[in-house]
mmCIF file of C-alpha atoms and ligand atoms in Angstrom:
data_model
loop_
_atom_site.group_PDB
_atom_site.id
_atom_site.type_symbol
_atom_site.label_atom_id
_atom_site.label_comp_id
_atom_site.label_asym_id
_atom_site.label_seq_id
_atom_site.Cartn_x
_atom_site.Cartn_y
_atom_site.Cartn_z
ATOM 1 C CA UNK A 174 3.206 -6.992 -42.151
ATOM 2 C CA UNK A 175 4.522 -10.005 -40.796
ATOM 3 C CA UNK A 176 6.663 -12.938 -42.291
ATOM 4 C CA UNK A 177 7.188 -15.006 -40.294
ATOM 5 C CA UNK A 178 10.573 -17.024 -41.208
ATOM 6 C CA UNK A 179 11.165 -20.758 -41.665
ATOM 7 C CA UNK A 180 8.501 -22.186 -38.887
ATOM 8 C CA UNK A 181 7.460 -25.885 -38.413
ATOM 9 C CA UNK A 182 3.316 -24.817 -38.891
ATOM 10 C CA UNK A 183 0.530 -26.496 -37.596
ATOM 11 C CA UNK A 184 -2.704 -25.000 -38.865
ATOM 12 C CA UNK A 185 -3.364 -27.852 -36.634
ATOM 13 C CA UNK A 186 -3.115 -29.720 -39.504
ATOM 14 C CA UNK A 187 1.355 -30.431 -39.975
ATOM 15 C CA UNK A 188 2.646 -28.614 -42.853
ATOM 16 C CA UNK A 189 6.312 -28.486 -42.196
ATOM 17 C CA UNK A 190 8.305 -26.025 -42.917
ATOM 18 C CA UNK A 191 7.193 -23.158 -43.923
ATOM 19 C CA UNK A 192 6.600 -19.027 -44.314
ATOM 20 C CA UNK A 193 3.853 -17.633 -43.278
ATOM 21 C CA UNK A 194 3.226 -13.654 -45.176
ATOM 22 C CA UNK A 195 0.084 -11.815 -42.844
ATOM 23 C CA UNK A 196 -0.875 -8.273 -44.296
ATOM 24 C CA UNK A 197 -3.444 -6.137 -43.650
ATOM 25 C CA UNK A 198 -5.101 -8.954 -40.572
ATOM 26 C CA UNK A 199 -5.551 -11.817 -42.936
ATOM 27 C CA UNK A 200 -2.587 -14.807 -44.179
ATOM 28 C CA UNK A 201 -2.268 -13.873 -46.844
ATOM 29 C CA UNK A 202 -0.223 -15.693 -48.318
ATOM 30 C CA UNK A 203 1.850 -19.671 -47.126
ATOM 31 C CA UNK A 204 4.619 -21.001 -48.678
ATOM 32 C CA UNK A 205 8.051 -22.069 -48.581
ATOM 33 C CA UNK A 206 10.792 -19.362 -48.850
ATOM 34 C CA UNK A 207 9.080 -16.996 -49.116
ATOM 35 C CA UNK A 208 11.025 -13.528 -49.954
ATOM 36 C CA UNK A 209 12.418 -11.144 -47.221
ATOM 37 C CA UNK A 210 11.002 -8.163 -49.207
ATOM 38 C CA UNK A 211 11.373 -5.896 -46.810
ATOM 39 C CA UNK A 212 10.675 -2.502 -48.790
ATOM 40 C CA UNK A 213 6.656 -2.678 -48.263
ATOM 41 C CA UNK A 214 7.507 -1.944 -44.331
ATOM 42 C CA UNK A 215 6.983 -6.512 -44.123
ATOM 43 C CA UNK A 216 8.804 -7.467 -40.683
ATOM 44 C CA UNK A 217 11.135 -10.654 -41.299
ATOM 45 C CA UNK A 218 9.655 -12.386 -37.280
ATOM 46 C CA UNK A 219 12.012 -16.235 -37.221
ATOM 47 C CA UNK A 220 10.677 -18.983 -36.223
ATOM 48 C CA UNK A 221 13.391 -21.235 -36.455
ATOM 49 C CA UNK A 222 12.820 -23.522 -33.600
ATOM 50 C CA UNK A 223 9.149 -22.849 -33.217
ATOM 51 C CA UNK A 224 6.007 -23.990 -34.159
ATOM 52 C CA UNK A 225 3.333 -21.375 -35.190
ATOM 53 C CA UNK A 226 -0.374 -22.508 -34.418
ATOM 54 C CA UNK A 227 -3.579 -20.619 -34.483
ATOM 55 C CA UNK A 228 -3.944 -18.543 -32.547
ATOM 56 C CA UNK A 229 -6.484 -19.840 -29.310
ATOM 57 C CA UNK A 230 -10.684 -20.018 -29.515
ATOM 58 C CA UNK A 231 -12.130 -20.141 -25.720
ATOM 59 C CA UNK A 232 -15.773 -20.577 -26.325
ATOM 60 C CA UNK A 233 -16.569 -20.054 -22.628
ATOM 61 C CA UNK A 234 -15.170 -17.296 -20.666
ATOM 62 C CA UNK A 235 -16.807 -14.566 -17.977
ATOM 63 C CA UNK A 236 -15.363 -11.501 -19.261
ATOM 64 C CA UNK A 237 -17.721 -9.511 -17.561
ATOM 65 C CA UNK A 238 -16.782 -11.589 -14.313
ATOM 66 C CA UNK A 239 -19.256 -14.105 -13.186
ATOM 67 C CA UNK A 240 -19.156 -15.952 -9.298
ATOM 68 C CA UNK A 241 -21.014 -13.821 -6.398
ATOM 69 C CA UNK A 242 -22.029 -17.610 -5.686
ATOM 70 C CA UNK A 243 -21.041 -16.424 -1.680
ATOM 71 C CA UNK A 244 -22.817 -12.540 -1.932
ATOM 72 C CA UNK A 245 -21.926 -10.048 -3.427
ATOM 73 C CA UNK A 246 -18.440 -9.893 -3.015
ATOM 74 C CA UNK A 247 -17.332 -12.898 -4.009
ATOM 75 C CA UNK A 248 -18.275 -11.365 -7.879
ATOM 76 C CA UNK A 249 -15.016 -12.289 -9.638
ATOM 77 C CA UNK A 250 -13.706 -8.841 -11.945
ATOM 78 C CA UNK A 251 -14.122 -8.442 -15.410
ATOM 79 C CA UNK A 252 -11.524 -9.959 -18.078
ATOM 80 C CA UNK A 253 -8.152 -8.099 -18.324
ATOM 81 C CA UNK A 254 -6.553 -8.152 -22.385
ATOM 82 C CA UNK A 255 -2.838 -9.345 -20.706
ATOM 83 C CA UNK A 256 -4.692 -12.157 -19.399
ATOM 84 C CA UNK A 257 -5.457 -12.739 -22.538
ATOM 85 C CA UNK A 258 -3.016 -12.518 -24.390
ATOM 86 C CA UNK A 259 -0.502 -14.040 -22.892
ATOM 87 C CA UNK A 260 -2.249 -17.383 -23.279
ATOM 88 C CA UNK A 261 -1.974 -16.914 -26.569
ATOM 89 C CA UNK A 262 -5.622 -17.103 -27.576
ATOM 90 C CA UNK A 263 -7.099 -14.319 -29.874
ATOM 91 C CA UNK A 264 -10.509 -15.560 -29.763
ATOM 92 C CA UNK A 265 -13.363 -15.695 -27.171
ATOM 93 C CA UNK A 266 -17.000 -16.548 -26.820
ATOM 94 C CA UNK A 267 -18.259 -13.868 -23.368
ATOM 95 C CA UNK A 268 -21.129 -15.137 -21.770
ATOM 96 C CA UNK A 269 -23.144 -15.107 -18.282
ATOM 97 C CA UNK A 270 -23.335 -17.078 -15.289
ATOM 98 C CA UNK A 271 -24.762 -18.394 -12.245
ATOM 99 C CA UNK A 272 -26.382 -14.667 -12.214
ATOM 100 C CA UNK A 273 -27.647 -12.915 -14.285
ATOM 101 C CA UNK A 274 -29.912 -9.554 -12.624
ATOM 102 C CA UNK A 275 -26.835 -8.559 -11.497
ATOM 103 C CA UNK A 276 -25.039 -8.834 -15.157
ATOM 104 C CA UNK A 277 -26.758 -8.469 -17.928
ATOM 105 C CA UNK A 278 -26.785 -8.678 -21.428
ATOM 106 C CA UNK A 279 -26.129 -4.836 -21.674
ATOM 107 C CA UNK A 280 -22.914 -4.423 -20.313
ATOM 108 C CA UNK A 281 -21.507 -7.953 -22.107
ATOM 109 C CA UNK A 282 -22.219 -6.853 -25.319
ATOM 110 C CA UNK A 283 -20.222 -3.583 -23.921
ATOM 111 C CA UNK A 284 -17.457 -5.551 -22.248
ATOM 112 C CA UNK A 285 -16.726 -7.256 -26.019
ATOM 113 C CA UNK A 286 -16.699 -4.368 -27.659
ATOM 114 C CA UNK A 287 -14.391 -2.781 -25.602
ATOM 115 C CA UNK A 288 -12.167 -6.621 -26.034
ATOM 116 C CA UNK A 289 -12.654 -6.168 -29.667
ATOM 117 C CA UNK A 290 -10.999 -2.564 -29.959
ATOM 118 C CA UNK A 291 -8.417 -3.532 -28.349
ATOM 119 C CA UNK A 292 -7.557 -6.391 -30.958
ATOM 120 C CA UNK A 293 -8.514 -9.958 -30.427
ATOM 121 C CA UNK A 294 -11.552 -10.747 -31.960
ATOM 122 C CA UNK A 295 -14.930 -11.321 -29.435
ATOM 123 C CA UNK A 296 -18.906 -12.494 -29.351
ATOM 124 C CA UNK A 297 -21.183 -13.766 -26.989
ATOM 125 C CA UNK A 298 -23.517 -16.174 -26.188
ATOM 126 C CA UNK A 299 -27.571 -15.206 -25.341
ATOM 127 C CA UNK A 300 -29.389 -15.669 -21.378
ATOM 128 C CA UNK A 301 -27.029 -16.803 -19.080
ATOM 129 C CA UNK A 302 -27.924 -19.916 -16.160
ATOM 130 C CA UNK A 303 -31.630 -19.606 -16.211
ATOM 131 C CA UNK A 304 -35.005 -20.799 -18.050
ATOM 132 C CA UNK A 305 -37.286 -18.976 -19.457
ATOM 133 C CA UNK A 306 -33.306 -17.983 -20.654
ATOM 134 C CA UNK A 307 -33.207 -13.562 -19.601
ATOM 135 C CA UNK A 308 -31.583 -11.906 -23.496
ATOM 136 C CA UNK A 309 -32.242 -8.563 -24.358
ATOM 137 C CA UNK A 310 -34.759 -8.457 -26.548
ATOM 138 C CA UNK A 311 -36.650 -10.564 -24.888
ATOM 139 C CA UNK A 312 -36.106 -13.540 -27.447
ATOM 140 C CA UNK A 313 -33.184 -15.757 -28.070
ATOM 141 C CA UNK A 314 -33.900 -16.030 -32.094
ATOM 142 C CA UNK A 315 -34.484 -11.681 -32.332
ATOM 143 C CA UNK A 316 -30.809 -11.221 -30.374
ATOM 144 C CA UNK A 317 -29.049 -13.880 -32.859
ATOM 145 C CA UNK A 318 -30.905 -12.382 -35.956
ATOM 146 C CA UNK A 319 -30.335 -9.223 -35.088
ATOM 147 C CA UNK A 320 -27.745 -8.076 -31.941
ATOM 148 C CA UNK A 321 -24.547 -8.644 -34.626
ATOM 149 C CA UNK A 322 -22.616 -10.675 -31.122
ATOM 150 C CA UNK A 323 -24.742 -13.090 -29.972
ATOM 151 C CA UNK A 324 -23.710 -16.753 -31.325
ATOM 152 C CA UNK A 325 -25.400 -18.832 -29.725
ATOM 153 C CA UNK A 326 -27.678 -18.838 -26.660
ATOM 154 C CA UNK A 327 -25.640 -19.576 -22.958
ATOM 155 C CA UNK A 328 -24.073 -20.795 -20.596
ATOM 156 C CA UNK A 329 -27.689 -22.423 -20.197
ATOM 157 C CA UNK A 330 -27.413 -25.115 -16.743
ATOM 158 C CA UNK A 331 -29.055 -28.113 -16.448
ATOM 159 C CA UNK A 332 -28.223 -31.328 -14.094
ATOM 160 C CA UNK A 333 -27.779 -28.689 -11.151
ATOM 161 C CA UNK A 334 -28.860 -27.068 -8.217
ATOM 162 C CA UNK A 335 -28.131 -23.575 -9.560
ATOM 163 C CA UNK A 336 -29.999 -24.503 -12.139
ATOM 164 C CA UNK A 337 -33.851 -23.484 -13.288
ATOM 165 C CA UNK A 338 -34.876 -27.318 -13.584
ATOM 166 C CA UNK A 339 -36.134 -26.582 -16.703
ATOM 167 C CA UNK A 340 -38.502 -29.232 -18.564
ATOM 168 C CA UNK A 341 -36.561 -31.409 -21.634
ATOM 169 C CA UNK A 342 -39.081 -29.922 -23.247
ATOM 170 C CA UNK A 343 -38.432 -27.169 -22.126
ATOM 171 C CA UNK A 344 -34.586 -27.058 -23.661
ATOM 172 C CA UNK A 345 -35.735 -28.367 -26.580
ATOM 173 C CA UNK A 346 -37.778 -25.767 -27.186
ATOM 174 C CA UNK A 347 -33.714 -23.116 -26.387
ATOM 175 C CA UNK A 348 -32.249 -25.084 -28.154
ATOM 176 C CA UNK A 349 -34.014 -24.917 -31.919
ATOM 177 C CA UNK A 350 -34.636 -21.458 -30.914
ATOM 178 C CA UNK A 351 -31.314 -20.917 -31.236
ATOM 179 C CA UNK A 352 -30.502 -22.995 -34.179
ATOM 180 C CA UNK A 353 -33.215 -21.133 -35.866
ATOM 181 C CA UNK A 354 -32.105 -17.677 -34.819
ATOM 182 C CA UNK A 355 -28.903 -19.389 -36.449
ATOM 183 C CA UNK A 356 -30.262 -20.142 -39.406
ATOM 184 C CA UNK A 357 -31.267 -16.876 -39.661
ATOM 185 C CA UNK A 358 -28.251 -15.372 -39.496
ATOM 186 C CA UNK A 359 -26.215 -16.988 -41.072
ATOM 187 C CA UNK A 360 -24.069 -17.648 -37.958
ATOM 188 C CA UNK A 361 -24.085 -20.907 -35.579
ATOM 189 C CA UNK A 362 -26.637 -20.839 -33.044
ATOM 190 C CA UNK A 363 -24.815 -22.356 -30.452
ATOM 191 C CA UNK A 364 -26.313 -23.373 -27.188
ATOM 192 C CA UNK A 365 -23.138 -23.871 -24.300
ATOM 193 C CA UNK A 366 -24.400 -26.343 -22.051
ATOM 194 C CA UNK A 367 -23.309 -26.004 -17.933
ATOM 195 C CA UNK A 368 -23.817 -30.150 -16.583
ATOM 196 C CA UNK A 369 -23.663 -30.082 -13.250
ATOM 197 C CA UNK A 370 -23.176 -32.486 -10.730
ATOM 198 C CA UNK A 371 -26.465 -33.689 -11.299
ATOM 199 C CA UNK A 372 -27.424 -37.670 -12.092
ATOM 200 C CA UNK A 373 -29.227 -37.007 -14.926
ATOM 201 C CA UNK A 374 -25.918 -35.916 -16.107
ATOM 202 C CA UNK A 375 -26.168 -35.687 -20.214
ATOM 203 C CA UNK A 376 -30.155 -36.831 -20.571
ATOM 204 C CA UNK A 377 -31.535 -34.078 -22.000
ATOM 205 C CA UNK A 378 -29.065 -33.719 -24.735
ATOM 206 C CA UNK A 379 -29.433 -37.409 -25.619
ATOM 207 C CA UNK A 380 -33.511 -36.446 -25.606
ATOM 208 C CA UNK A 381 -32.585 -33.781 -28.311
ATOM 209 C CA UNK A 382 -30.296 -35.409 -29.831
ATOM 210 C CA UNK A 383 -33.243 -38.791 -30.503
ATOM 211 C CA UNK A 384 -36.907 -37.784 -30.257
ATOM 212 C CA UNK A 385 -36.172 -33.789 -32.799
ATOM 213 C CA UNK A 386 -34.960 -33.467 -36.328
ATOM 214 C CA UNK A 387 -32.140 -30.786 -34.376
ATOM 215 C CA UNK A 388 -28.057 -31.972 -35.048
ATOM 216 C CA UNK A 389 -25.525 -32.531 -32.004
ATOM 217 C CA UNK A 390 -23.552 -29.257 -33.425
ATOM 218 C CA UNK A 391 -26.025 -26.971 -31.874
ATOM 219 C CA UNK A 392 -25.261 -28.374 -28.336
ATOM 220 C CA UNK A 393 -21.923 -27.846 -26.221
ATOM 221 C CA UNK A 394 -21.961 -29.536 -22.689
ATOM 222 C CA UNK A 395 -19.421 -28.073 -20.675
ATOM 223 C CA UNK A 396 -17.869 -29.142 -17.563
ATOM 224 C CA UNK A 397 -18.064 -32.150 -18.677
ATOM 225 C CA UNK A 398 -15.079 -33.778 -16.378
ATOM 226 C CA UNK A 399 -16.097 -31.898 -13.730
ATOM 227 C CA UNK A 400 -16.291 -35.942 -12.077
ATOM 228 C CA UNK A 401 -15.411 -39.114 -13.484
ATOM 229 C CA UNK A 402 -19.083 -40.304 -14.094
ATOM 230 C CA UNK A 403 -19.942 -37.887 -15.978
ATOM 231 C CA UNK A 404 -16.479 -37.699 -17.977
ATOM 232 C CA UNK A 405 -17.826 -41.623 -18.841
ATOM 233 C CA UNK A 406 -21.345 -40.399 -19.679
ATOM 234 C CA UNK A 407 -19.519 -37.754 -21.423
ATOM 235 C CA UNK A 408 -17.710 -39.885 -23.869
ATOM 236 C CA UNK A 409 -20.167 -42.098 -24.824
ATOM 237 C CA UNK A 410 -22.437 -39.901 -26.278
ATOM 238 C CA UNK A 411 -19.324 -39.000 -28.674
ATOM 239 C CA UNK A 412 -19.849 -42.103 -29.362
ATOM 240 C CA UNK A 413 -23.023 -43.300 -29.678
ATOM 241 C CA UNK A 414 -25.244 -40.226 -30.980
ATOM 242 C CA UNK A 415 -22.045 -38.332 -32.046
ATOM 243 C CA UNK A 416 -22.186 -35.176 -30.173
ATOM 244 C CA UNK A 417 -19.992 -33.033 -29.272
ATOM 245 C CA UNK A 418 -17.983 -32.308 -25.349
ATOM 246 C CA UNK A 419 -16.039 -28.969 -23.773
ATOM 247 C CA UNK A 420 -14.310 -29.717 -21.080
ATOM 248 C CA UNK A 421 -12.688 -26.605 -18.322
ATOM 249 C CA UNK A 422 -9.936 -25.655 -17.988
ATOM 250 C CA UNK A 423 -9.733 -23.488 -14.945
ATOM 251 C CA UNK A 424 -9.268 -25.751 -12.082
ATOM 252 C CA UNK A 425 -6.002 -25.268 -10.283
ATOM 253 C CA UNK A 426 -4.284 -28.596 -11.305
ATOM 254 C CA UNK A 427 -2.943 -29.146 -8.219
ATOM 255 C CA UNK A 428 -5.750 -29.467 -5.644
ATOM 256 C CA UNK A 429 -8.825 -30.951 -7.993
ATOM 257 C CA UNK A 430 -11.316 -31.980 -6.468
ATOM 258 C CA UNK A 431 -10.264 -36.193 -6.167
ATOM 259 C CA UNK A 432 -13.112 -37.365 -8.505
ATOM 260 C CA UNK A 433 -12.540 -34.322 -11.286
ATOM 261 C CA UNK A 434 -11.111 -35.491 -14.251
ATOM 262 C CA UNK A 435 -7.973 -32.264 -15.592
ATOM 263 C CA UNK A 436 -8.619 -31.343 -18.874
ATOM 264 C CA UNK A 437 -5.558 -32.839 -21.093
ATOM 265 C CA UNK A 438 -6.326 -36.148 -19.001
ATOM 266 C CA UNK A 439 -10.022 -36.357 -20.625
ATOM 267 C CA UNK A 440 -8.464 -35.237 -23.651
ATOM 268 C CA UNK A 441 -6.325 -38.691 -23.286
ATOM 269 C CA UNK A 442 -9.690 -40.649 -21.713
ATOM 270 C CA UNK A 443 -11.547 -39.929 -24.423
ATOM 271 C CA UNK A 444 -9.278 -40.375 -27.958
ATOM 272 C CA UNK A 445 -7.793 -43.593 -26.126
ATOM 273 C CA UNK A 446 -11.673 -44.709 -25.871
ATOM 274 C CA UNK A 447 -12.586 -43.291 -29.552
ATOM 275 C CA UNK A 448 -14.138 -40.814 -29.906
ATOM 276 C CA UNK A 449 -13.459 -38.474 -31.811
ATOM 277 C CA UNK A 450 -11.023 -35.250 -32.360
ATOM 278 C CA UNK A 451 -12.494 -33.650 -33.924
ATOM 279 C CA UNK A 452 -15.242 -33.577 -31.612
ATOM 280 C CA UNK A 453 -13.210 -32.326 -27.811
ATOM 281 C CA UNK A 454 -13.166 -28.781 -27.692
ATOM 282 C CA UNK A 455 -11.607 -27.505 -24.001
ATOM 283 C CA UNK A 456 -12.420 -23.904 -22.585
ATOM 284 C CA UNK A 457 -11.021 -21.893 -19.733
ATOM 285 C CA UNK A 458 -14.209 -20.766 -18.195
ATOM 286 C CA UNK A 459 -11.860 -17.927 -17.369
ATOM 287 C CA UNK A 460 -13.161 -15.177 -14.721
ATOM 288 C CA UNK A 461 -15.627 -17.533 -12.705
ATOM 289 C CA UNK A 462 -14.546 -18.179 -9.407
ATOM 290 C CA UNK A 463 -12.172 -20.644 -8.335
ATOM 291 C CA UNK A 464 -11.621 -22.112 -4.599
ATOM 292 C CA UNK A 465 -8.034 -21.350 -3.467
ATOM 293 C CA UNK A 466 -5.694 -23.287 -0.909
ATOM 294 C CA UNK A 467 -3.233 -23.388 0.812
ATOM 295 C CA UNK A 468 0.124 -25.288 1.285
ATOM 296 C CA UNK A 469 -1.543 -27.425 3.010
ATOM 297 C CA UNK A 470 -4.077 -28.740 1.079
ATOM 298 C CA UNK A 471 -6.730 -26.117 2.866
ATOM 299 C CA UNK A 472 -9.624 -24.275 2.148
ATOM 300 C CA UNK A 473 -8.311 -21.000 1.747
ATOM 301 C CA UNK A 474 -10.849 -17.888 0.340
ATOM 302 C CA UNK A 475 -11.877 -18.225 -3.755
ATOM 303 C CA UNK A 476 -9.959 -16.808 -6.377
ATOM 304 C CA UNK A 477 -10.965 -16.006 -9.661
ATOM 305 C CA UNK A 478 -9.874 -19.349 -13.307
ATOM 306 C CA UNK A 479 -7.413 -18.456 -15.235
ATOM 307 C CA UNK A 480 -8.381 -17.987 -19.410
ATOM 308 C CA UNK A 481 -4.484 -18.948 -19.512
ATOM 309 C CA UNK A 482 -4.873 -22.112 -18.244
ATOM 310 C CA UNK A 483 -6.919 -22.884 -21.815
ATOM 311 C CA UNK A 484 -3.195 -22.697 -23.062
ATOM 312 C CA UNK A 485 -1.578 -24.586 -20.656
ATOM 313 C CA UNK A 486 -4.052 -27.322 -20.757
ATOM 314 C CA UNK A 487 -3.597 -27.916 -24.533
ATOM 315 C CA UNK A 488 0.277 -27.906 -23.911
ATOM 316 C CA UNK A 489 0.204 -30.530 -20.796
ATOM 317 C CA UNK A 490 -1.998 -32.652 -23.797
ATOM 318 C CA UNK A 491 1.736 -32.957 -25.743
ATOM 319 C CA UNK A 492 3.577 -33.186 -22.918
ATOM 320 C CA UNK A 493 1.959 -34.748 -20.041
ATOM 321 C CA UNK A 494 -0.624 -37.199 -21.958
ATOM 322 C CA UNK A 495 1.241 -37.746 -25.193
ATOM 323 C CA UNK A 496 -0.976 -36.843 -27.652
ATOM 324 C CA UNK A 497 0.265 -34.948 -30.453
ATOM 325 C CA UNK A 498 -0.097 -31.800 -31.785
ATOM 326 C CA UNK A 499 -2.279 -31.440 -33.998
ATOM 327 C CA UNK A 500 -5.437 -33.497 -32.030
ATOM 328 C CA UNK A 501 -4.605 -31.258 -28.837
ATOM 329 C CA UNK A 502 -3.958 -27.695 -30.773
ATOM 330 C CA UNK A 503 -8.401 -29.734 -32.879
ATOM 331 C CA UNK A 504 -9.886 -28.042 -29.522
ATOM 332 C CA UNK A 505 -8.276 -25.042 -28.736
ATOM 333 C CA UNK A 506 -8.807 -24.384 -32.060
ATOM 334 C CA UNK A 507 -10.082 -25.770 -35.231
ATOM 335 C CA UNK A 508 -13.135 -27.290 -32.823
ATOM 336 C CA UNK A 509 -14.464 -24.451 -31.639
ATOM 337 C CA UNK A 510 -14.331 -22.821 -35.170
ATOM 338 C CA UNK A 511 -15.997 -25.128 -36.515
ATOM 339 C CA UNK A 512 -19.150 -25.104 -33.585
ATOM 340 C CA UNK A 513 -19.412 -21.709 -33.210
ATOM 341 C CA UNK A 514 -19.268 -21.177 -37.999
ATOM 342 C CA UNK A 515 -16.123 -19.133 -37.847
ATOM 343 C CA UNK A 516 -14.578 -19.730 -40.853
ATOM 344 C CA UNK A 517 -11.354 -17.476 -41.314
ATOM 345 C CA UNK A 518 -10.820 -18.633 -37.259
ATOM 346 C CA UNK A 519 -8.984 -21.517 -35.581
ATOM 347 C CA UNK A 520 -6.886 -22.477 -39.331
ATOM 348 C CA UNK A 521 -3.986 -20.849 -40.433
ATOM 349 C CA UNK A 522 -4.354 -21.184 -44.209
ATOM 350 C CA UNK A 523 -4.736 -18.063 -46.638
ATOM 351 C CA UNK A 524 -7.738 -15.719 -46.251
ATOM 352 C CA UNK A 525 -7.817 -16.728 -42.158
ATOM 353 C CA UNK A 526 -7.921 -13.638 -39.845
ATOM 354 C CA UNK A 527 -3.391 -14.101 -38.951
ATOM 355 C CA UNK A 528 -4.616 -15.272 -35.560
ATOM 356 C CA UNK A 529 -0.774 -17.345 -34.590
ATOM 357 C CA UNK A 530 1.267 -18.045 -32.123
ATOM 358 C CA UNK A 531 4.605 -19.517 -32.195
ATOM 359 C CA UNK A 532 6.306 -20.882 -29.709
ATOM 360 C CA UNK A 533 9.240 -22.949 -28.822
ATOM 361 C CA UNK A 534 9.593 -26.671 -30.351
ATOM 362 C CA UNK A 535 10.510 -28.250 -27.720
ATOM 363 C CA UNK A 536 8.501 -26.684 -25.083
ATOM 364 C CA UNK A 537 5.812 -25.280 -26.848
ATOM 365 C CA UNK A 538 6.634 -22.083 -24.275
ATOM 366 C CA UNK A 539 4.597 -19.309 -25.939
ATOM 367 C CA UNK A 540 6.960 -16.588 -27.939
ATOM 368 C CA UNK A 541 4.939 -14.496 -29.886
ATOM 369 C CA UNK A 542 1.428 -13.726 -30.748
ATOM 370 C CA UNK A 543 -0.472 -12.197 -33.546
ATOM 371 C CA UNK A 544 -4.212 -10.990 -32.983
ATOM 372 C CA UNK A 545 -5.643 -10.208 -36.808
ATOM 373 C CA UNK A 546 -2.544 -9.259 -37.730
ATOM 374 C CA UNK A 547 -1.301 -7.034 -34.721
ATOM 375 C CA UNK A 548 2.019 -8.714 -32.754
ATOM 376 C CA UNK A 549 0.121 -8.477 -29.060
ATOM 377 C CA UNK A 550 2.864 -10.495 -27.124
ATOM 378 C CA UNK A 551 7.336 -10.636 -28.078
ATOM 379 C CA UNK A 552 9.563 -12.727 -26.842
ATOM 380 C CA UNK A 553 7.108 -13.648 -23.953
ATOM 381 C CA UNK A 554 6.089 -10.355 -23.030
ATOM 382 C CA UNK A 555 2.940 -8.784 -23.443
ATOM 383 C CA UNK A 556 3.702 -5.285 -25.938
ATOM 384 C CA UNK A 557 -0.929 -4.853 -25.926
ATOM 385 C CA UNK A 558 -1.410 -4.281 -22.536
ATOM 386 C CA UNK A 559 -5.957 -3.063 -21.250
ATOM 387 C CA UNK A 560 -6.948 0.151 -21.652
ATOM 388 C CA UNK A 561 -6.531 0.639 -17.659
ATOM 389 C CA UNK A 562 -3.457 -1.816 -17.251
ATOM 390 C CA UNK A 563 -0.267 -0.580 -16.164
HETATM 391 ZN ZN1 LIG B 665 -21.124 -22.623 -15.907
#
């Protein structure tokens, strides 16, 4: 049990200075001046001068590794626990990408289970870029209903040269099956959609919203910030049809493609254009392959996208773009929790899971991270590492 004393709590709404008591993996009690009763093994964590935030949710991570687009040696490695918790992330949704052949659903589920055993919360999407989706049981709906960790489908690729070039009705069918699978299992039934550079942009999503009865909350298109055109189309989709948009954080901020929009900048653009702060999310695309550049800006090989970029962009939203902490946090906590239908995640409230991040109030540098009530990071040092991390 931990009693976090006197931190400024962002739930993500600003609740002011408060004490938060955790036990049994949950937030048990919140209030002013809670008694520091250490007789029951309660350990006090001083939150003075710090902000307390919900643990981050990363709804798009290649936990098994991804890439492979430059041949087999460019397949990226699996996710390590310390890369997750050091960036304040306590919940991840794993997915397959371009490669749905050598990366399998069986393997994805095993990796998700392993990360859960190591201390964080994990879910997965069924499928990969491919259409028809490569599932475990042979059906999207069956995967969602029968497999506990499967909360949706993804990342289904559209408007991309690497996609299966699905027709819009095929795409609508995937969203429909995912939605019904979600309804029948009490889960989100969310389709995570990989957006490429193609000029159709969000056309298929507009088709689903306009021509079917399916609400936009069953679809989350990602990589919306990959180009200025797609960012503008995403803003229009969110404003005119109530759509949700996801911005990718793992690009190297010092070597962005000239047309690419930094995620924190994209959030600012969306909010300034009048998009609701409930309709924008960030995800890292962690463990995907990324080009690396040398000091002269020349291509120097491939690197791996980092989950900790999620926190960096949340922080840059506040410190560089001047967005209030509540709005920046919503993109990585409350909003993904709502779309993924995870009522115990993404908020600081009594009864929620004790997934918490304590950071310096000025610099937002992470001090302490709790995942399901267990201290994973303390004084900036990772205490709990993955099974094979030294
Ligand atoms: Zn993608």
